[in-house]
GROMACS .gro file of C-alpha atoms in nm:
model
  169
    1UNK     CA    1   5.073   1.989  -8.961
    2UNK     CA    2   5.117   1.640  -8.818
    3UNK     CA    3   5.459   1.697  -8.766
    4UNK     CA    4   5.409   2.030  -8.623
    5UNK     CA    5   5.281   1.929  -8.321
    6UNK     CA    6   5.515   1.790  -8.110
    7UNK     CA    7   5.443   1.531  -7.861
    8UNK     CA    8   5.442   1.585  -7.499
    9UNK     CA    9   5.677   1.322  -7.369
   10UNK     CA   10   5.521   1.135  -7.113
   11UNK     CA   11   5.674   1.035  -6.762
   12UNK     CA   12   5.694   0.762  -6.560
   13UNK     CA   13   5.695   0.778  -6.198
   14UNK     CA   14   6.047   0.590  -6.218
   15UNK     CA   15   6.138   0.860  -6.467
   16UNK     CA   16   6.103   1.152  -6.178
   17UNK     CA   17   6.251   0.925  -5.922
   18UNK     CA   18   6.649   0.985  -5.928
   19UNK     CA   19   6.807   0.568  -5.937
   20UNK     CA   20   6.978   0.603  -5.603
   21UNK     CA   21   6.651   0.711  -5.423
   22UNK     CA   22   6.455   0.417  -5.555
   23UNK     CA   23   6.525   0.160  -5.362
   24UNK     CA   24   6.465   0.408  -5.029
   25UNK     CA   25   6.126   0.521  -5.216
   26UNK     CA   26   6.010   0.160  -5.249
   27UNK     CA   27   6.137   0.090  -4.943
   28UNK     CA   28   5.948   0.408  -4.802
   29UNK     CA   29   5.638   0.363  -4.942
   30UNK     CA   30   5.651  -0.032  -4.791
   31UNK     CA   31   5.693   0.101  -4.504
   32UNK     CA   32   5.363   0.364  -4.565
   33UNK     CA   33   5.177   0.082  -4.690
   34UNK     CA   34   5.247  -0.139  -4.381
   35UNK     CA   35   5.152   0.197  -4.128
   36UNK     CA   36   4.804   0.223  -4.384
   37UNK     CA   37   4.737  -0.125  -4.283
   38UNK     CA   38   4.794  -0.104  -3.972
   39UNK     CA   39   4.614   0.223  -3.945
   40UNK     CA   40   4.348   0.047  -4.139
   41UNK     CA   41   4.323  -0.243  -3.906
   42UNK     CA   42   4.307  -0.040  -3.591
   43UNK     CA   43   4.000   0.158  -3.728
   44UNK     CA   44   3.849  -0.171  -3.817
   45UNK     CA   45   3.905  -0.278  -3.467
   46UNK     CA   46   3.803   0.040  -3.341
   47UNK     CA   47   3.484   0.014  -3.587
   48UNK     CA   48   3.422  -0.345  -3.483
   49UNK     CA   49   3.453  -0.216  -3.105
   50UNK     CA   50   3.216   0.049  -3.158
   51UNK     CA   51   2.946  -0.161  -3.390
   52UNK     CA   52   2.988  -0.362  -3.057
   53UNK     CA   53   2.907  -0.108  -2.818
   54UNK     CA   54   2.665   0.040  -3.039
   55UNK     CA   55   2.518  -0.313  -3.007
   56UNK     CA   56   2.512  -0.335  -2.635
   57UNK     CA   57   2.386   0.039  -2.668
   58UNK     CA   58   2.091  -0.045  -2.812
   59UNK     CA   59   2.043  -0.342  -2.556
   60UNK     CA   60   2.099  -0.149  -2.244
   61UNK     CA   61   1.849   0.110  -2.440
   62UNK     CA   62   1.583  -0.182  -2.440
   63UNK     CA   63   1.665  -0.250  -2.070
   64UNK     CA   64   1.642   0.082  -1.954
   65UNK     CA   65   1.326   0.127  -2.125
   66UNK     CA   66   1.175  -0.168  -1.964
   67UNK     CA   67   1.314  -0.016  -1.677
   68UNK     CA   68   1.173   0.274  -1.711
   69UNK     CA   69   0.848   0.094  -1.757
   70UNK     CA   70   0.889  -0.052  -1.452
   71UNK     CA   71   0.982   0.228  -1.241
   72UNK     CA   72   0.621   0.445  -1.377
   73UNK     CA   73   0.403   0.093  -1.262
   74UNK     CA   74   0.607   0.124  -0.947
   75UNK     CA   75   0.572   0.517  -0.888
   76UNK     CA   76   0.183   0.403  -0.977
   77UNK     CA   77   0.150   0.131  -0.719
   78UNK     CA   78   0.369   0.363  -0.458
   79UNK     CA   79   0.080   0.603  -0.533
   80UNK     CA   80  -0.201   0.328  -0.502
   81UNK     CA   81  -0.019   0.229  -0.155
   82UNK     CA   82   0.015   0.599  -0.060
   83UNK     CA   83  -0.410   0.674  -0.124
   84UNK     CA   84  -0.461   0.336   0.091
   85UNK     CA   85  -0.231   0.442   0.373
   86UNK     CA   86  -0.448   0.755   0.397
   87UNK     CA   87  -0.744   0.586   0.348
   88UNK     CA   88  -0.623   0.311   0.619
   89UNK     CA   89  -0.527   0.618   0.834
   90UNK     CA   90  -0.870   0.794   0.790
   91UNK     CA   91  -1.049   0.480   0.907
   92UNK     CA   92  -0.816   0.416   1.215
   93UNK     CA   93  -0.878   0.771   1.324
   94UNK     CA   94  -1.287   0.723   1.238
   95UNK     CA   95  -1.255   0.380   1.432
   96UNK     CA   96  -1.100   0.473   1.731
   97UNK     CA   97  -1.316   0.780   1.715
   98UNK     CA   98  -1.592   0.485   1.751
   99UNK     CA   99  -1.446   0.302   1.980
  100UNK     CA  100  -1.466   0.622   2.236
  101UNK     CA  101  -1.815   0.657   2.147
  102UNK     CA  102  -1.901   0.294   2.196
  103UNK     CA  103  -1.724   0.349   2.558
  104UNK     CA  104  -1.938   0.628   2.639
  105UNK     CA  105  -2.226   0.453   2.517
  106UNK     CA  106  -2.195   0.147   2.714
  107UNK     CA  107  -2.102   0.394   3.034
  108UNK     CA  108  -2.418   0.559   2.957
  109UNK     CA  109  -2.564   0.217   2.928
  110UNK     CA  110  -2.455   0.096   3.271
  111UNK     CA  111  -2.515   0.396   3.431
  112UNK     CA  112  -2.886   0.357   3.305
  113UNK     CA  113  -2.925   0.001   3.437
  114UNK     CA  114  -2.772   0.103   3.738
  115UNK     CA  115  -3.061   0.365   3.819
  116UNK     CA  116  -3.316   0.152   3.628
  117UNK     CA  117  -3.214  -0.125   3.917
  118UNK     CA  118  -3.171   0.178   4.219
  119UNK     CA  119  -3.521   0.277   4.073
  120UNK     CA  120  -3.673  -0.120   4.065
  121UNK     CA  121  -3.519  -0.128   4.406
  122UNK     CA  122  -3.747   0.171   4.562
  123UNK     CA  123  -4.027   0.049   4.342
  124UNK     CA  124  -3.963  -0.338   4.464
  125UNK     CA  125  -3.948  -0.178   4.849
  126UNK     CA  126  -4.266   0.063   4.821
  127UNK     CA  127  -4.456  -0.244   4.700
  128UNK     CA  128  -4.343  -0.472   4.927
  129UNK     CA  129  -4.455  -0.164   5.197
  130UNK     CA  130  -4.780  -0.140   5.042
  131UNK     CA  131  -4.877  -0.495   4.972
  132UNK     CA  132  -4.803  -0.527   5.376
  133UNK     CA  133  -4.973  -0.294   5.488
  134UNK     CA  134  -5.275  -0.443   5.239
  135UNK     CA  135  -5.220  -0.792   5.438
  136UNK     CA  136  -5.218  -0.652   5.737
  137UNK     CA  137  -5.523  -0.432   5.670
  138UNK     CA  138  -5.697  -0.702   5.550
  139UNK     CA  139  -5.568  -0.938   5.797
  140UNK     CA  140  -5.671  -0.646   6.058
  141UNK     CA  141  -6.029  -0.644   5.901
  142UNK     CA  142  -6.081  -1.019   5.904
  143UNK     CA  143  -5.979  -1.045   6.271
  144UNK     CA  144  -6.199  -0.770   6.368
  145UNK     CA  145  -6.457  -0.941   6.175
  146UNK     CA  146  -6.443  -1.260   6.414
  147UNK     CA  147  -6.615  -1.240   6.714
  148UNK     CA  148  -6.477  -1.456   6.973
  149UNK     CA  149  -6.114  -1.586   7.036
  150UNK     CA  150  -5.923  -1.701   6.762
  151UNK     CA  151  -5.730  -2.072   6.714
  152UNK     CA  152  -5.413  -2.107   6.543
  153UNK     CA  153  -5.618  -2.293   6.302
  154UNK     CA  154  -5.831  -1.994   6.238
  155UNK     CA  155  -5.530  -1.759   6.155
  156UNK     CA  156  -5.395  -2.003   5.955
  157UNK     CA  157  -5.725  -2.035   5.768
  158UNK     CA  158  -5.672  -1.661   5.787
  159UNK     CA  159  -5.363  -1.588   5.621
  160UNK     CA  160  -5.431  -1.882   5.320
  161UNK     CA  161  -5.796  -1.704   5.249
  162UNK     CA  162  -5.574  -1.358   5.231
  163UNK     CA  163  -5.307  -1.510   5.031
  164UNK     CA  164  -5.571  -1.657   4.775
  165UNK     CA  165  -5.780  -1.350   4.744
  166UNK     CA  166  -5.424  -1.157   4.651
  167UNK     CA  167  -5.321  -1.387   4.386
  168UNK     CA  168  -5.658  -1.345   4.221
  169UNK     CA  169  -5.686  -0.982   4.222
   0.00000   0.00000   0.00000
């Protein structure tokens, strides 16, 4: 039985390779193993690029969130600036709206004064009328009172008794 089985002869890779072709085999797979490399070498560049820009990916990711950040506490204050416009707006409007009414007020307030004054006026003039007519009533009474002529003394005496008797009453 040990002899029976026969062994399986067992090749080298020389073996298959025909003599003549070796040296263009070797000289083949050199050449392979130099484009591997080189392919190898330009994916690690191409790797290295990439872990780069995945790098600066992830930084301009950070700055466009703080960007973004920025831009919402922007749109927030451009909203805040918007509400005080209309708010700054509302109270122009509501101030010139009191500035006409202050106008017409103070018209109103000139145009009373100016009748209060027409009205002193008539009242200053029908006193005056009445309060000489008074004097001359009275001085008419306290002439007719005197009998005789009268001196320029007398009237004088007159007038000053009138004038005193006015001021008291």
């Amino acid at each position: 039985m040990f002899g029976l089985k026969k062994k399986k002869k067992e090749y080298d890779l020389a073996d298959q390779i025909p003599v003549d072709n070796l040296k263009k085999y070797v000289v083949q797979g050199y050449e392979k193993e130099k484009s591997l490399e080189l392919k190898i070498e330009k994916k690690d560049s191409e790797i290295e690029k990439l872990q780069n820009d995945l790098q600066q990916f992830e930084a301009l990711k950070v700055v466009l969130e703080n960007k973004e950040k920025t831009i919402a506490d922007l749109n927030g204050r451009l909203y805040s600036i918007d509400r005080y416009k209309l708010r700054i707006e509302d109270l122009e409007s509501k101030n010139n709206t009191l500035r006409i009414e202050k106008k017409q007020l103070a018209d109103e307030v000139n145009e009373l004064k100016r009748q209060e004054k027409l009205i002193t006026e008539k009242i200053s003039d029908q006193v005056s009328k009445e309060i000489s007519a008074a004097i001359k009533l009275n001085l008419k009474k306290k002439v007719l009172g005197i009998k005789g002529n009268l001196s320029k003394g007398q009237v004088i005496n007159l007038i000053d008794t009138i004038h005193q008797i006015e001021q008291e009453g």
